[in-house]
Amino acid sequence: MKTGLLVGILLCWQVSAAQPMSWRHLPDTLQHDVRHILTVSGKIIAAPLHWNAQQWTAVGQTAFLTALVSAGDEQFKQLALSHRSPFLDQIFSLDNYHGSKTSGVLGVTVYTAGLLFNKPTLRRTGLQAIEAFYLSGTLNLLLKIVAGRRRPYAAQSAYEFRPFRGTTEYRSLPSGHVVTAVAVSTVFARTFRNSLWRVFWYGSAAIVAGARVYHNAHWVSDLIPAAVLGYAVGDYVTRFSVPTHRQSNQSHSAVQWFWQIGPGNVQLRLVF
C-alpha cells in the first residue's frame, strides 16, 4: 500500500504536464509493445543455450551457496518463530503487497499511465516492470515444480523434497515473492539516478525476503536463488531497449552471468 502511494505520487508528477497521446498511434504502439514482450521472453528462455562454461559454473556456485546455507535453515526457522512481535508483524506485512500480484498491477498501472498521457519514460518503465514480473514469476514456478521442496510450515526437516509435486506445500524453493519483488524493484530502482530511491526499492525487496522467513513460508536458503534469478531478470529487461513503435529493435546478446570471487568480496556480474 505504501509502495502504491509512492508510485501514485510519481505518476501524478509525471503526467501533470503531459498531453494525451494521439489515439491514431495506439494500435501500433500496443502491437510494438506486445512484440517486445515476446522478444524479451524468447531471449531469456533461450539464454541458457548460449551460456559457456563460466556461466554454468556460476549456476553451480549458486547451488552450492544455497546448499551451504541450508545447513542452518532449521535454526533460522526457530529464530524467526521465537522473535515475533506486533512491530515486526507490521513491518513484514509488506509481502502482502510487494512481490505479490500487486507488483504486477503496479506495472500495468504505470504502463497505462505512460501510454495514455504520452510519457515514454513511464511507458517504458511500466512495460519493463510487467516483463520482469511475469518472466521472473514464470521461470521461478518452473524451478519450484522441479525442486519440489517442502515449505517449513509443513516440513519436519529442511531436506524434504518431492520433485514435480503439484501442490503449493511443495513449492518452497525458490521464493516466488522474493523473485518478483527483486525483479520489479530492480526495474523501478533504475528509473531515477537517486541513492535514496534505490535504497527504498532494494530495501523493500529485502524486507519481503525477511517476511517470507518470518511468516514461516520459506527457508532462508530459498532466498538465495530467488534473489539471483530476480535480479538477473530485472537487470536484463532494463538493459533491453524499448524504442518507439517507429524504431526497429536492436540486436541483443543472450544473458550471461557469473560469480566473481576475490579477496574480501563476492560479486554477481551479468554480461549481455
mmCIF file of C-alpha atoms in Angstrom:
data_model
loop_
_atom_site.group_PDB
_atom_site.id
_atom_site.type_symbol
_atom_site.label_atom_id
_atom_site.label_comp_id
_atom_site.label_asym_id
_atom_site.label_seq_id
_atom_site.Cartn_x
_atom_site.Cartn_y
_atom_site.Cartn_z
ATOM 1 C CA MET A 1 0.000 0.000 0.000
ATOM 2 C CA LYS A 2 2.805 2.403 0.893
ATOM 3 C CA THR A 3 4.607 1.408 -2.285
ATOM 4 C CA GLY A 4 1.479 2.120 -4.288
ATOM 5 C CA LEU A 5 1.130 5.555 -2.667
ATOM 6 C CA LEU A 6 4.717 6.474 -3.524
ATOM 7 C CA VAL A 7 4.336 5.396 -7.130
ATOM 8 C CA GLY A 8 0.991 7.202 -7.259
ATOM 9 C CA ILE A 9 2.779 10.425 -6.338
ATOM 10 C CA LEU A 10 5.361 9.673 -9.037
ATOM 11 C CA LEU A 11 2.613 9.177 -11.610
ATOM 12 C CA CYS A 12 0.897 12.441 -10.681
ATOM 13 C CA TRP A 13 4.169 14.297 -11.055
ATOM 14 C CA GLN A 14 4.980 12.673 -14.379
ATOM 15 C CA VAL A 15 1.579 13.146 -16.029
ATOM 16 C CA SER A 16 0.693 16.575 -14.626
ATOM 17 C CA ALA A 17 2.150 18.394 -17.635
ATOM 18 C CA ALA A 18 1.670 15.624 -20.157
ATOM 19 C CA GLN A 19 -0.507 15.724 -23.227
ATOM 20 C CA PRO A 20 -2.713 12.733 -24.050
ATOM 21 C CA MET A 21 -1.333 10.528 -26.784
ATOM 22 C CA SER A 22 -2.678 10.513 -30.287
ATOM 23 C CA TRP A 23 -5.218 7.673 -30.418
ATOM 24 C CA ARG A 24 -4.243 7.135 -34.039
ATOM 25 C CA HIS A 25 -0.930 5.601 -32.904
ATOM 26 C CA LEU A 26 -2.375 3.482 -30.076
ATOM 27 C CA PRO A 27 -2.792 0.214 -32.061
ATOM 28 C CA ASP A 28 0.753 0.449 -33.463
ATOM 29 C CA THR A 29 2.210 1.170 -30.029
ATOM 30 C CA LEU A 30 0.365 -1.709 -28.394
ATOM 31 C CA GLN A 31 1.407 -4.056 -31.190
ATOM 32 C CA HIS A 32 5.016 -2.981 -30.788
ATOM 33 C CA ASP A 33 4.972 -3.482 -27.030
ATOM 34 C CA VAL A 34 3.417 -6.941 -27.256
ATOM 35 C CA ARG A 35 6.086 -7.886 -29.796
ATOM 36 C CA HIS A 36 8.717 -6.503 -27.435
ATOM 37 C CA ILE A 37 7.442 -8.684 -24.579
ATOM 38 C CA LEU A 38 7.561 -11.767 -26.792
ATOM 39 C CA THR A 39 11.087 -10.924 -27.993
ATOM 40 C CA VAL A 40 12.430 -10.432 -24.474
ATOM 41 C CA SER A 41 10.712 -13.629 -23.335
ATOM 42 C CA GLY A 42 12.275 -15.645 -26.129
ATOM 43 C CA LYS A 43 15.764 -14.310 -25.469
ATOM 44 C CA ILE A 44 15.614 -15.000 -21.737
ATOM 45 C CA ILE A 45 14.235 -18.509 -22.213
ATOM 46 C CA ALA A 46 16.915 -19.294 -24.807
ATOM 47 C CA ALA A 47 19.742 -17.721 -22.786
ATOM 48 C CA PRO A 48 20.987 -20.983 -21.170
ATOM 49 C CA LEU A 49 21.590 -22.405 -24.636
ATOM 50 C CA HIS A 50 24.267 -19.744 -25.134
ATOM 51 C CA TRP A 51 25.964 -19.956 -21.735
ATOM 52 C CA ASN A 52 29.570 -21.051 -21.685
ATOM 53 C CA ALA A 53 31.424 -22.984 -19.002
ATOM 54 C CA GLN A 54 31.858 -19.850 -16.917
ATOM 55 C CA GLN A 55 28.130 -19.166 -16.774
ATOM 56 C CA TRP A 56 27.300 -22.777 -15.923
ATOM 57 C CA THR A 57 29.935 -22.607 -13.202
ATOM 58 C CA ALA A 58 28.002 -19.669 -11.780
ATOM 59 C CA VAL A 59 24.876 -21.819 -11.659
ATOM 60 C CA GLY A 60 26.831 -24.431 -9.747
ATOM 61 C CA GLN A 61 28.201 -21.819 -7.358
ATOM 62 C CA THR A 62 24.714 -20.508 -6.655
ATOM 63 C CA ALA A 63 23.502 -24.046 -5.993
ATOM 64 C CA PHE A 64 26.489 -24.684 -3.722
ATOM 65 C CA LEU A 65 25.852 -21.498 -1.734
ATOM 66 C CA THR A 66 22.185 -22.452 -1.390
ATOM 67 C CA ALA A 67 23.131 -25.906 -0.107
ATOM 68 C CA LEU A 68 25.669 -24.400 2.295
ATOM 69 C CA VAL A 69 23.140 -22.001 3.817
ATOM 70 C CA SER A 70 20.538 -24.759 4.047
ATOM 71 C CA ALA A 71 22.592 -26.320 6.839
ATOM 72 C CA GLY A 72 21.297 -23.562 9.106
ATOM 73 C CA ASP A 73 17.738 -23.441 7.787
ATOM 74 C CA GLU A 74 16.122 -25.137 10.762
ATOM 75 C CA GLN A 75 17.956 -22.877 13.214
ATOM 76 C CA PHE A 76 16.889 -19.782 11.259
ATOM 77 C CA LYS A 77 13.313 -21.053 11.312
ATOM 78 C CA GLN A 78 13.297 -21.384 15.100
ATOM 79 C CA LEU A 79 14.924 -17.975 15.453
ATOM 80 C CA ALA A 80 12.222 -16.328 13.355
ATOM 81 C CA LEU A 81 9.372 -18.099 15.154
ATOM 82 C CA SER A 82 10.718 -17.124 18.575
ATOM 83 C CA HIS A 83 11.079 -13.415 17.787
ATOM 84 C CA ARG A 84 7.620 -12.431 16.636
ATOM 85 C CA SER A 85 6.105 -9.151 17.799
ATOM 86 C CA PRO A 86 3.340 -6.696 16.790
ATOM 87 C CA PHE A 87 6.007 -4.315 15.471
ATOM 88 C CA LEU A 88 7.604 -6.949 13.243
ATOM 89 C CA ASP A 89 4.151 -8.110 12.170
ATOM 90 C CA GLN A 90 3.577 -4.638 10.737
ATOM 91 C CA ILE A 91 6.986 -4.391 9.081
ATOM 92 C CA PHE A 92 6.794 -7.813 7.484
ATOM 93 C CA SER A 93 3.232 -7.360 6.261
ATOM 94 C CA LEU A 94 4.847 -5.818 3.172
ATOM 95 C CA ASP A 95 4.833 -9.212 1.481
ATOM 96 C CA ASN A 96 1.046 -8.892 1.238
ATOM 97 C CA TYR A 97 1.717 -6.284 -1.451
ATOM 98 C CA HIS A 98 5.252 -6.297 -2.821
ATOM 99 C CA GLY A 99 6.195 -9.491 -4.605
ATOM 100 C CA SER A 100 2.555 -10.499 -4.950
ATOM 101 C CA LYS A 101 0.055 -9.802 -7.725
ATOM 102 C CA THR A 102 0.050 -6.170 -6.577
ATOM 103 C CA SER A 103 3.511 -5.754 -8.101
ATOM 104 C CA GLY A 104 2.134 -6.868 -11.450
ATOM 105 C CA VAL A 105 -0.814 -4.479 -11.133
ATOM 106 C CA LEU A 106 1.664 -1.712 -10.342
ATOM 107 C CA GLY A 107 3.495 -2.360 -13.607
ATOM 108 C CA VAL A 108 0.248 -2.340 -15.584
ATOM 109 C CA THR A 109 -0.822 0.921 -13.902
ATOM 110 C CA VAL A 110 2.449 2.685 -14.684
ATOM 111 C CA TYR A 111 2.419 1.397 -18.264
ATOM 112 C CA THR A 112 -1.177 2.524 -18.830
ATOM 113 C CA ALA A 113 -0.455 5.989 -17.451
ATOM 114 C CA GLY A 114 2.591 6.349 -19.686
ATOM 115 C CA LEU A 115 0.613 5.170 -22.690
ATOM 116 C CA LEU A 116 -2.441 7.376 -22.193
ATOM 117 C CA PHE A 117 -0.554 10.511 -21.201
ATOM 118 C CA ASN A 118 2.153 10.127 -23.838
ATOM 119 C CA LYS A 119 5.024 9.754 -21.360
ATOM 120 C CA PRO A 120 7.624 7.424 -22.941
ATOM 121 C CA THR A 121 9.636 7.053 -19.723
ATOM 122 C CA LEU A 122 6.611 5.919 -17.742
ATOM 123 C CA ARG A 123 5.506 3.617 -20.533
ATOM 124 C CA ARG A 124 8.961 2.058 -20.773
ATOM 125 C CA THR A 125 9.209 1.587 -17.001
ATOM 126 C CA GLY A 126 5.751 0.039 -16.831
ATOM 127 C CA LEU A 127 6.495 -2.302 -19.721
ATOM 128 C CA GLN A 128 9.750 -3.403 -18.120
ATOM 129 C CA ALA A 129 8.013 -3.956 -14.773
ATOM 130 C CA ILE A 130 5.392 -6.128 -16.480
ATOM 131 C CA GLU A 131 8.098 -8.133 -18.239
ATOM 132 C CA ALA A 132 10.131 -8.519 -15.058
ATOM 133 C CA PHE A 133 7.091 -9.626 -13.065
ATOM 134 C CA TYR A 134 5.738 -12.257 -15.396
ATOM 135 C CA LEU A 135 9.081 -13.595 -16.666
ATOM 136 C CA SER A 136 10.640 -13.962 -13.221
ATOM 137 C CA GLY A 137 7.424 -15.471 -11.886
ATOM 138 C CA THR A 138 7.138 -17.963 -14.731
ATOM 139 C CA LEU A 139 10.758 -19.105 -14.540
ATOM 140 C CA ASN A 140 10.500 -19.353 -10.774
ATOM 141 C CA LEU A 141 7.375 -21.506 -10.953
ATOM 142 C CA LEU A 142 9.173 -23.969 -13.217
ATOM 143 C CA LEU A 143 12.071 -24.182 -10.760
ATOM 144 C CA LYS A 144 9.660 -24.679 -7.854
ATOM 145 C CA ILE A 145 7.974 -27.608 -9.573
ATOM 146 C CA VAL A 146 11.281 -29.250 -10.476
ATOM 147 C CA ALA A 147 12.775 -28.765 -6.983
ATOM 148 C CA GLY A 148 9.661 -29.829 -5.071
ATOM 149 C CA ARG A 149 10.950 -28.620 -1.720
ATOM 150 C CA ARG A 150 8.514 -28.741 1.174
ATOM 151 C CA ARG A 151 7.683 -25.486 2.911
ATOM 152 C CA PRO A 152 8.846 -25.016 6.514
ATOM 153 C CA TYR A 153 5.324 -24.729 7.945
ATOM 154 C CA ALA A 154 4.620 -28.309 6.796
ATOM 155 C CA ALA A 155 8.075 -29.897 6.977
ATOM 156 C CA GLN A 156 9.777 -31.664 9.853
ATOM 157 C CA SER A 157 13.152 -31.217 8.159
ATOM 158 C CA ALA A 158 14.714 -28.729 5.756
ATOM 159 C CA TYR A 159 15.532 -31.588 3.408
ATOM 160 C CA GLU A 160 12.120 -32.869 2.388
ATOM 161 C CA PHE A 161 11.801 -32.902 -1.406
ATOM 162 C CA ARG A 162 9.221 -34.304 -3.819
ATOM 163 C CA PRO A 163 10.117 -33.106 -7.329
ATOM 164 C CA PHE A 164 7.223 -32.393 -9.667
ATOM 165 C CA ARG A 165 4.755 -32.421 -6.796
ATOM 166 C CA GLY A 166 1.894 -30.165 -7.885
ATOM 167 C CA THR A 167 0.733 -28.803 -4.515
ATOM 168 C CA THR A 168 1.702 -25.439 -3.020
ATOM 169 C CA GLU A 169 3.114 -27.229 0.011
ATOM 170 C CA TYR A 170 5.995 -28.499 -2.138
ATOM 171 C CA ARG A 171 6.898 -25.233 -3.832
ATOM 172 C CA SER A 172 9.273 -23.641 -1.377
ATOM 173 C CA LEU A 173 12.433 -23.324 -3.499
ATOM 174 C CA PRO A 174 12.944 -20.618 -4.742
ATOM 175 C CA SER A 175 10.745 -17.984 -3.077
ATOM 176 C CA GLY A 176 8.276 -16.557 -5.594
ATOM 177 C CA HIS A 177 7.654 -13.375 -3.603
ATOM 178 C CA VAL A 178 11.380 -12.653 -3.450
ATOM 179 C CA VAL A 179 11.934 -13.366 -7.148
ATOM 180 C CA THR A 180 9.229 -10.951 -8.298
ATOM 181 C CA ALA A 181 9.983 -8.350 -5.611
ATOM 182 C CA VAL A 182 13.659 -8.200 -6.600
ATOM 183 C CA ALA A 183 12.875 -8.205 -10.330
ATOM 184 C CA VAL A 184 10.296 -5.403 -10.124
ATOM 185 C CA SER A 185 12.368 -3.428 -7.601
ATOM 186 C CA THR A 186 15.345 -3.558 -9.960
ATOM 187 C CA VAL A 187 13.234 -2.001 -12.710
ATOM 188 C CA PHE A 188 11.877 0.829 -10.564
ATOM 189 C CA ALA A 189 15.202 1.409 -8.798
ATOM 190 C CA ARG A 190 16.740 2.318 -12.155
ATOM 191 C CA THR A 191 14.058 4.843 -13.043
ATOM 192 C CA PHE A 192 15.996 7.629 -11.314
ATOM 193 C CA ARG A 193 19.671 8.048 -10.522
ATOM 194 C CA ASN A 194 18.985 8.693 -6.860
ATOM 195 C CA SER A 195 20.521 6.735 -3.990
ATOM 196 C CA LEU A 196 17.549 7.083 -1.640
ATOM 197 C CA TRP A 197 15.185 5.972 -4.383
ATOM 198 C CA ARG A 198 17.260 2.832 -4.958
ATOM 199 C CA VAL A 199 17.586 2.139 -1.242
ATOM 200 C CA PHE A 200 13.794 2.299 -0.986
ATOM 201 C CA TRP A 201 13.213 -0.272 -3.725
ATOM 202 C CA TYR A 202 16.007 -2.699 -2.891
ATOM 203 C CA GLY A 203 15.262 -2.263 0.812
ATOM 204 C CA SER A 204 11.621 -3.143 0.235
ATOM 205 C CA ALA A 205 12.691 -6.308 -1.588
ATOM 206 C CA ALA A 206 14.947 -7.200 1.357
ATOM 207 C CA ILE A 207 12.027 -6.750 3.756
ATOM 208 C CA VAL A 208 9.936 -9.078 1.605
ATOM 209 C CA ALA A 209 12.725 -11.669 1.823
ATOM 210 C CA GLY A 210 12.768 -11.396 5.604
ATOM 211 C CA ALA A 211 8.984 -11.570 5.696
ATOM 212 C CA ARG A 212 8.866 -14.906 3.909
ATOM 213 C CA VAL A 213 11.064 -16.466 6.595
ATOM 214 C CA TYR A 214 9.242 -14.600 9.377
ATOM 215 C CA HIS A 215 5.899 -15.966 8.157
ATOM 216 C CA ASN A 216 7.364 -19.484 8.014
ATOM 217 C CA ALA A 217 6.593 -19.704 4.294
ATOM 218 C CA HIS A 218 10.205 -20.230 3.179
ATOM 219 C CA TRP A 219 13.582 -21.423 4.371
ATOM 220 C CA VAL A 220 16.419 -18.898 4.378
ATOM 221 C CA SER A 221 18.232 -20.833 1.652
ATOM 222 C CA ASP A 222 15.182 -20.407 -0.614
ATOM 223 C CA LEU A 223 16.010 -16.706 -0.787
ATOM 224 C CA ILE A 224 19.417 -17.078 -2.455
ATOM 225 C CA PRO A 225 18.424 -18.472 -5.879
ATOM 226 C CA ALA A 226 15.316 -16.289 -5.747
ATOM 227 C CA ALA A 227 17.335 -13.093 -5.351
ATOM 228 C CA VAL A 228 19.804 -14.123 -8.067
ATOM 229 C CA LEU A 229 17.053 -15.003 -10.546
ATOM 230 C CA GLY A 230 15.013 -11.891 -9.754
ATOM 231 C CA TYR A 231 17.975 -9.576 -10.188
ATOM 232 C CA ALA A 232 19.105 -11.290 -13.392
ATOM 233 C CA VAL A 233 15.666 -10.897 -14.992
ATOM 234 C CA GLY A 234 15.158 -7.329 -13.753
ATOM 235 C CA ASP A 235 18.631 -6.334 -14.890
ATOM 236 C CA TYR A 236 18.121 -7.809 -18.337
ATOM 237 C CA VAL A 237 14.763 -6.209 -19.095
ATOM 238 C CA THR A 238 16.070 -2.781 -18.095
ATOM 239 C CA ARG A 239 19.004 -3.158 -20.491
ATOM 240 C CA PHE A 240 16.883 -4.384 -23.376
ATOM 241 C CA SER A 241 15.864 -1.183 -25.199
ATOM 242 C CA VAL A 242 12.210 -0.202 -25.572
ATOM 243 C CA PRO A 243 12.193 2.015 -28.703
ATOM 244 C CA THR A 244 9.133 3.761 -30.063
ATOM 245 C CA HIS A 245 6.971 1.772 -32.456
ATOM 246 C CA ARG A 246 8.644 3.584 -35.366
ATOM 247 C CA GLN A 247 12.073 2.274 -34.434
ATOM 248 C CA SER A 248 13.325 -1.198 -35.094
ATOM 249 C CA ASN A 249 14.634 -3.429 -32.346
ATOM 250 C CA GLN A 250 18.359 -3.532 -31.950
ATOM 251 C CA SER A 251 20.101 -6.859 -31.665
ATOM 252 C CA HIS A 252 20.975 -8.088 -28.186
ATOM 253 C CA SER A 253 23.095 -10.923 -26.960
ATOM 254 C CA ALA A 254 21.770 -13.549 -24.607
ATOM 255 C CA VAL A 255 22.104 -13.134 -20.853
ATOM 256 C CA GLN A 256 25.399 -14.318 -19.446
ATOM 257 C CA TRP A 257 26.196 -14.150 -15.753
ATOM 258 C CA PHE A 258 28.833 -15.397 -13.339
ATOM 259 C CA TRP A 259 30.130 -15.021 -9.812
ATOM 260 C CA GLN A 260 33.410 -13.202 -9.294
ATOM 261 C CA ILE A 261 35.075 -14.174 -6.037
ATOM 262 C CA GLY A 262 38.097 -12.259 -4.827
ATOM 263 C CA PRO A 263 39.861 -11.319 -1.589
ATOM 264 C CA GLY A 264 37.225 -9.920 0.731
ATOM 265 C CA ASN A 265 34.396 -9.704 -1.807
ATOM 266 C CA VAL A 266 31.895 -11.738 -3.781
ATOM 267 C CA GLN A 267 30.222 -10.174 -6.842
ATOM 268 C CA LEU A 268 27.488 -11.281 -9.208
ATOM 269 C CA ARG A 269 28.271 -9.983 -12.704
ATOM 270 C CA LEU A 270 25.948 -10.061 -15.690
ATOM 271 C CA VAL A 271 27.116 -9.807 -19.303
ATOM 272 C CA PHE A 272 24.857 -9.090 -22.284
#
